[in-house]
Short mmCIF file of C-alpha atoms in Angstrom, two decimals:
data_model
loop_
_atom_site.label_atom_id
_atom_site.label_comp_id
_atom_site.label_asym_id
_atom_site.label_seq_id
_atom_site.Cartn_x
_atom_site.Cartn_y
_atom_site.Cartn_z
CA MET B 1 -7.73 0.77 24.89
CA VAL B 2 -7.65 -3.26 24.19
CA LYS B 3 -4.53 -5.41 26.09
CA GLY B 4 -2.19 -6.26 23.57
CA HIS B 5 -3.21 -3.86 20.98
CA TYR B 6 -2.70 -0.20 20.63
CA SER B 7 -3.65 2.95 18.64
CA ALA B 8 -2.89 6.82 18.37
CA ALA B 9 -3.04 9.84 16.00
CA TYR B 10 -0.90 12.61 15.51
CA ILE B 11 -3.02 15.47 14.02
CA GLY B 12 -2.11 18.61 12.94
CA LYS B 13 1.65 19.89 14.20
CA ASN B 14 1.15 19.48 17.38
CA LEU B 15 -1.74 17.45 18.84
CA ARG B 16 -1.04 13.27 19.86
CA ILE B 17 -3.95 11.60 20.99
CA ASP B 18 -3.47 8.24 23.11
CA ARG B 19 -6.84 7.67 24.02
CA ILE B 20 -8.67 6.57 21.69
CA SER B 21 -11.97 5.23 22.49
CA SER B 22 -12.82 3.49 19.31
CA LEU B 23 -11.03 3.45 16.00
CA ILE B 24 -11.78 2.47 12.13
CA VAL B 25 -9.92 2.44 9.10
CA SER B 26 -11.18 0.95 6.22
CA ALA B 27 -10.83 0.77 2.29
CA ARG B 28 -12.48 -1.01 -0.57
CA ARG B 29 -11.17 -2.06 -3.90
CA HIS B 30 -12.75 0.11 -6.95
CA GLN B 31 -12.77 3.47 -4.65
CA PRO B 32 -10.97 5.57 -4.62
CA LEU B 33 -10.53 6.75 -1.15
CA SER B 34 -9.88 4.74 1.85
CA GLN B 35 -11.27 6.42 5.40
CA ALA B 36 -10.31 6.96 9.51
CA VAL B 37 -12.76 7.72 12.21
CA LEU B 38 -11.60 8.20 15.75
CA SER B 39 -13.82 8.93 18.64
CA LEU B 40 -12.64 10.23 21.85
CA ALA B 41 -13.70 11.49 25.24
CA ASP B 42 -13.36 14.89 25.09
CA PRO B 43 -15.25 16.48 28.02
CA ALA B 44 -13.81 19.88 28.00
CA GLY B 45 -13.95 20.26 24.11
CA GLU B 46 -9.64 21.10 24.16
CA VAL B 47 -9.55 18.82 21.18
CA PHE B 48 -12.89 19.27 19.68
CA ARG B 49 -11.28 23.24 19.16
CA ALA B 50 -7.44 22.09 18.00
CA VAL B 51 -8.23 19.55 15.19
CA SER B 52 -9.26 22.08 12.14
CA VAL B 53 -10.39 20.46 8.69
CA SER B 54 -7.30 19.36 6.33
CA ASP B 55 -4.87 19.06 9.11
CA ARG B 56 -2.88 16.28 8.51
CA VAL B 57 -3.42 12.89 10.20
CA ARG B 58 -0.51 10.37 11.46
CA ILE B 59 -2.27 7.28 13.28
CA HIS B 60 -0.23 3.81 14.12
CA PHE B 61 -2.22 0.46 15.41
CA GLY B 62 -1.36 -2.68 16.17
CA GLU B 63 -0.24 -5.04 18.61
CA ARG B 64 2.09 -4.16 21.20
CA ASP B 65 5.31 -6.22 20.49
CA GLY B 66 3.55 -7.30 17.10
CA ASP B 67 2.59 -6.19 13.86
CA ALA B 68 2.18 -2.72 13.51
CA ALA B 69 0.70 -0.24 10.76
CA THR B 70 0.75 3.34 10.12
CA TRP B 71 -1.97 5.46 8.16
CA TYR B 72 -2.09 8.73 6.53
CA GLY B 73 -4.36 10.91 5.88
CA SER B 74 -6.40 14.43 6.69
CA VAL B 75 -9.06 15.58 8.71
CA THR B 76 -12.64 16.10 7.00
CA THR B 77 -15.09 16.45 9.89
CA VAL B 78 -14.92 17.39 13.07
CA GLN B 79 -18.23 16.58 15.09
CA GLN B 80 -19.68 16.49 18.71
CA ALA B 81 -21.22 12.20 19.23
CA GLY B 82 -22.55 12.85 22.82
CA PRO B 83 -22.05 15.21 25.77
CA ASP B 84 -18.76 14.30 26.08
CA GLN B 85 -17.39 12.68 23.06
CA ILE B 86 -16.57 13.73 19.66
CA GLU B 87 -15.80 11.98 16.27
CA ILE B 88 -12.78 13.17 13.62
CA GLY B 89 -13.48 11.88 9.57
CA CYS B 90 -10.46 11.41 8.11
CA VAL B 91 -9.91 10.46 4.22
CA GLY B 92 -6.32 8.66 3.40
CA GLU B 93 -3.25 10.27 1.40
CA GLU B 94 -4.94 9.17 -1.88
CA GLN B 95 -7.15 12.04 -1.49
CA PRO B 96 -5.74 13.88 -4.73
CA LEU B 97 -7.00 11.20 -7.27
CA SER B 98 -10.14 12.11 -6.23
CA THR B 99 -9.96 15.83 -5.85
CA TYR B 100 -7.18 16.80 -7.96
CA LEU B 101 -8.64 18.29 -11.40
CA ILE B 102 -7.41 17.71 -15.13
CA THR B 103 -8.88 19.08 -18.25
CA GLN B 104 -6.45 17.73 -21.05
CA THR B 105 -6.57 16.35 -24.63
CA TRP B 106 -4.22 12.76 -25.75
CA ARG B 107 -4.00 11.69 -28.96
CA ASN B 108 -2.07 8.32 -30.36
CA GLU B 109 -1.84 7.37 -26.66
CA THR B 110 -2.25 4.17 -24.51
CA PRO B 111 -4.71 4.17 -21.87
CA GLU B 112 -1.79 3.36 -19.65
CA SER B 113 0.39 6.02 -20.33
CA ILE B 114 -2.84 8.74 -20.10
CA LEU B 115 -3.35 7.26 -16.15
CA ALA B 116 0.00 7.41 -15.55
CA ASP B 117 0.15 11.28 -16.63
CA THR B 118 -2.83 12.12 -14.81
CA ILE B 119 -1.12 10.31 -11.40
CA ARG B 120 2.13 11.98 -11.96
CA GLN B 121 -0.16 15.48 -12.22
CA ALA B 122 -1.69 14.57 -9.03
CA GLY B 123 1.22 14.59 -7.54
CA LEU B 124 1.46 11.18 -6.82
CA ALA B 125 3.80 7.95 -7.66
CA VAL B 126 3.53 5.74 -9.78
CA GLY B 127 3.74 1.92 -9.31
CA ARG B 128 2.07 -0.94 -11.41
CA ILE B 129 0.20 0.23 -14.37
CA ASP B 130 -0.60 -3.00 -16.48
CA LYS B 131 -0.46 -2.67 -20.34
CA THR B 132 -3.70 -2.96 -22.33
CA GLY B 133 -2.61 -3.35 -25.87
CA MET B 134 -4.65 -0.26 -27.35
CA ILE B 135 -3.80 2.90 -28.81
CA LEU B 136 -6.65 5.72 -28.34
CA PRO B 137 -6.16 7.70 -31.11
CA HIS B 138 -8.37 11.22 -29.03
CA PHE B 139 -9.25 10.42 -25.45
CA VAL B 140 -10.42 13.87 -23.71
CA ALA B 141 -11.10 14.66 -19.84
CA ALA B 142 -12.96 17.78 -18.94
CA ASN B 143 -12.51 18.60 -15.47
CA GLN B 144 -12.09 14.89 -14.50
CA CYS B 145 -9.77 13.67 -11.34
CA PRO B 146 -7.64 10.51 -11.88
CA TRP B 147 -10.08 8.02 -10.56
CA GLU B 148 -12.94 9.38 -13.05
CA ILE B 149 -9.94 8.78 -15.80
CA SER B 150 -9.58 5.31 -14.95
CA GLU B 151 -13.06 4.51 -14.80
CA SER B 152 -13.29 6.38 -18.63
CA LEU B 153 -10.50 4.55 -19.60
CA ALA B 154 -11.47 0.84 -18.49
CA GLY B 155 -14.90 1.72 -19.79
CA THR B 156 -13.20 2.65 -23.22
CA CYS B 157 -11.26 -0.59 -23.44
CA GLN B 158 -13.99 -2.78 -22.69
CA ARG B 159 -16.57 -1.19 -25.49
CA GLN B 160 -13.99 -0.49 -28.10
CA LEU B 161 -11.41 -3.76 -27.48
CA GLY B 162 -13.54 -6.36 -25.67
CA LEU B 163 -11.32 -6.33 -22.71
CA ASP B 164 -12.65 -7.69 -19.14
CA MET B 165 -12.12 -4.78 -16.74
CA SER B 166 -14.26 -5.99 -14.10
CA ARG B 167 -11.28 -7.10 -12.26
CA TRP B 168 -8.96 -4.11 -13.04
CA ALA B 169 -8.77 -1.54 -10.07
CA LEU B 170 -6.94 1.89 -9.01
CA TRP B 171 -5.59 2.16 -6.15
CA MET B 172 -2.40 3.35 -3.71
CA SER B 173 -0.58 0.52 -2.22
CA SER B 174 1.18 0.12 1.06
CA THR B 175 4.46 1.30 -0.67
CA GLY B 176 2.61 5.28 -1.40
CA HIS B 177 2.55 4.49 -5.44
CA VAL B 178 -0.43 4.13 -7.28
CA ASN B 179 -1.39 0.83 -9.00
CA TRP B 180 -4.07 -0.01 -11.83
CA GLY B 181 -4.40 -3.12 -13.17
CA ASP B 182 -6.32 -6.73 -12.54
CA PHE B 183 -3.72 -8.54 -9.89
CA GLU B 184 -2.84 -8.61 -6.31
CA GLU B 185 -0.43 -6.52 -3.93
CA GLN B 186 1.91 -9.39 -3.14
CA LYS B 187 3.42 -9.00 0.84
CA PRO B 188 6.05 -11.33 1.71
CA THR B 189 4.09 -12.95 3.97
CA LEU B 190 0.36 -14.80 2.78
CA PRO B 191 -1.69 -14.13 5.72
CA VAL B 192 -3.82 -17.28 6.62
CA ILE B 193 -6.73 -16.87 8.50
CA ALA B 194 -8.10 -20.86 9.39
CA THR B 195 -10.49 -22.74 11.62
CA GLY B 196 -8.67 -22.85 14.90
CA ALA B 197 -5.95 -19.89 13.90
CA GLY B 198 -7.54 -17.03 13.14
CA LEU B 199 -10.77 -17.50 12.02
CA ILE B 200 -14.02 -16.13 14.02
CA ARG B 201 -16.36 -15.82 12.09
CA HIS B 202 -17.25 -16.37 8.41
CA GLN B 203 -20.46 -15.79 6.46
CA PRO B 204 -20.29 -16.86 2.86
CA ALA B 205 -21.62 -15.16 -0.44
CA GLU B 206 -25.30 -15.59 -0.52
CA GLY B 207 -25.40 -14.93 -4.14
CA ASN B 208 -23.33 -14.48 -7.76
CA LEU B 209 -22.84 -10.82 -6.77
CA SER B 210 -22.70 -9.97 -3.50
CA GLU B 211 -19.76 -10.35 -1.02
CA SER B 212 -18.30 -12.85 1.83
CA ARG B 213 -17.29 -11.28 5.01
CA ILE B 214 -14.75 -13.13 7.03
CA GLU B 215 -14.08 -11.65 10.81
CA THR B 216 -10.59 -12.63 12.46
CA PHE B 217 -8.30 -11.22 15.08
CA LEU B 218 -6.22 -7.52 13.76
CA LEU B 219 -4.19 -7.89 10.72
CA PRO B 220 -3.29 -3.90 10.94
CA ASN B 221 -1.02 -4.40 7.53
CA LEU B 222 -3.49 -6.49 5.74
CA TRP B 223 -5.39 -4.03 2.81
CA HIS B 224 -7.80 -4.51 0.36
CA SER B 225 -6.47 -5.11 -3.64
CA GLN B 226 -4.25 -8.29 -0.91
CA PRO B 227 -4.23 -12.22 -1.26
CA VAL B 228 -5.09 -14.10 1.63
CA ARG B 229 -5.67 -17.89 2.06
CA LEU B 230 -8.95 -18.69 3.86
CA LYS B 231 -9.21 -22.06 5.85
CA ASP B 232 -12.66 -22.54 6.99
CA GLN B 233 -12.76 -26.57 7.83
CA ARG B 234 -16.60 -26.07 8.75
CA ARG B 235 -17.33 -25.68 4.98
CA GLY B 236 -14.47 -27.69 3.48
CA LEU B 237 -12.48 -24.13 2.36
CA ASN B 238 -9.01 -23.67 1.71
CA GLU B 239 -8.63 -21.38 -1.16
CA LEU B 240 -6.96 -18.18 -1.94
CA ARG B 241 -9.02 -14.92 -2.19
CA ARG B 242 -8.43 -11.33 -3.28
CA VAL B 243 -9.38 -8.82 -0.59
CA LEU B 244 -12.13 -6.23 -1.70
CA ALA B 245 -12.54 -4.46 1.57
CA VAL B 246 -10.47 -4.49 4.48
CA GLU B 247 -12.26 -3.39 7.87
CA HIS B 248 -9.58 -3.21 10.88
CA ARG B 249 -11.91 -2.04 14.06
CA ILE B 250 -10.26 -1.49 17.80
CA ASP B 251 -12.23 -0.24 20.97
CA GLN B 252 -11.89 -1.01 24.45
CA GLY B 253 -13.22 -4.34 24.28
CA SER B 254 -11.71 -5.99 20.95
CA ALA B 255 -9.07 -5.88 17.98
CA ARG B 256 -10.47 -6.59 15.10
CA THR B 257 -9.79 -6.69 11.61
CA PHE B 258 -13.02 -7.37 8.42
CA ILE B 259 -12.68 -8.53 5.30
CA ASN B 260 -14.95 -8.86 1.81
CA THR B 261 -14.33 -11.46 -0.95
CA GLY B 262 -16.18 -12.29 -3.84
CA VAL B 263 -16.96 -11.27 -7.34
CA GLU B 264 -16.30 -7.92 -8.66
CA ASN B 265 -18.69 -6.41 -10.46
CA ALA B 266 -17.71 -2.99 -10.70
CA ARG B 267 -18.75 -3.23 -14.14
CA ILE B 268 -20.98 -6.02 -14.74
#
């Protein structure tokens, strides 16, 4: 447990875990699923026996008397990580984007209406879906999940209409709505990570297609596809950047958020 920070997990119907040795919650733009990994002491095997694959998971983490977040998902793995330790792997509640399979034909529909239809079929709420200005005379999904369909639609728009789709992504927002487009999820307060005010380490990108990595104190509500302002006095930077990947880590020694920014090259 880190002084000033906390993490707790609720698994299945009755299990509550307060003593988590380490917690990692991570997500990346252009990838369909967020993930969480919990490591904890379980010398008697009680948690190992109580947890099953597909159990629902709710994880609270953040600052005591400060910012906090809740991550929702389900268990994918439960395994021994040492003589007295177990590790529980989980995927986020956006899982239907990669598991719900659709076989369907659409005629004379826009890419955005096709994608919105697949999101609803998967049982998820539709958020902001940007318009492409394109109508597809014929589009077929053959046993594909919504994320695969979004990738296919993006490829079609890029090839047939010449649209630059490299920055378009499909993701579930903090409100539980699924978005598609080249934009950020705006929050009431813009996070500012500055030298002397939260910036612990900044490793700049080493090439045009690589990513910068920023280490800061825990920002539990920060997610990918959100903007941050980076003020690095050492390098003379004062820039607004889109978060491409985020990783929250809490263990017995520290509580940190790691952020990746840079060029989006998913379809370059």
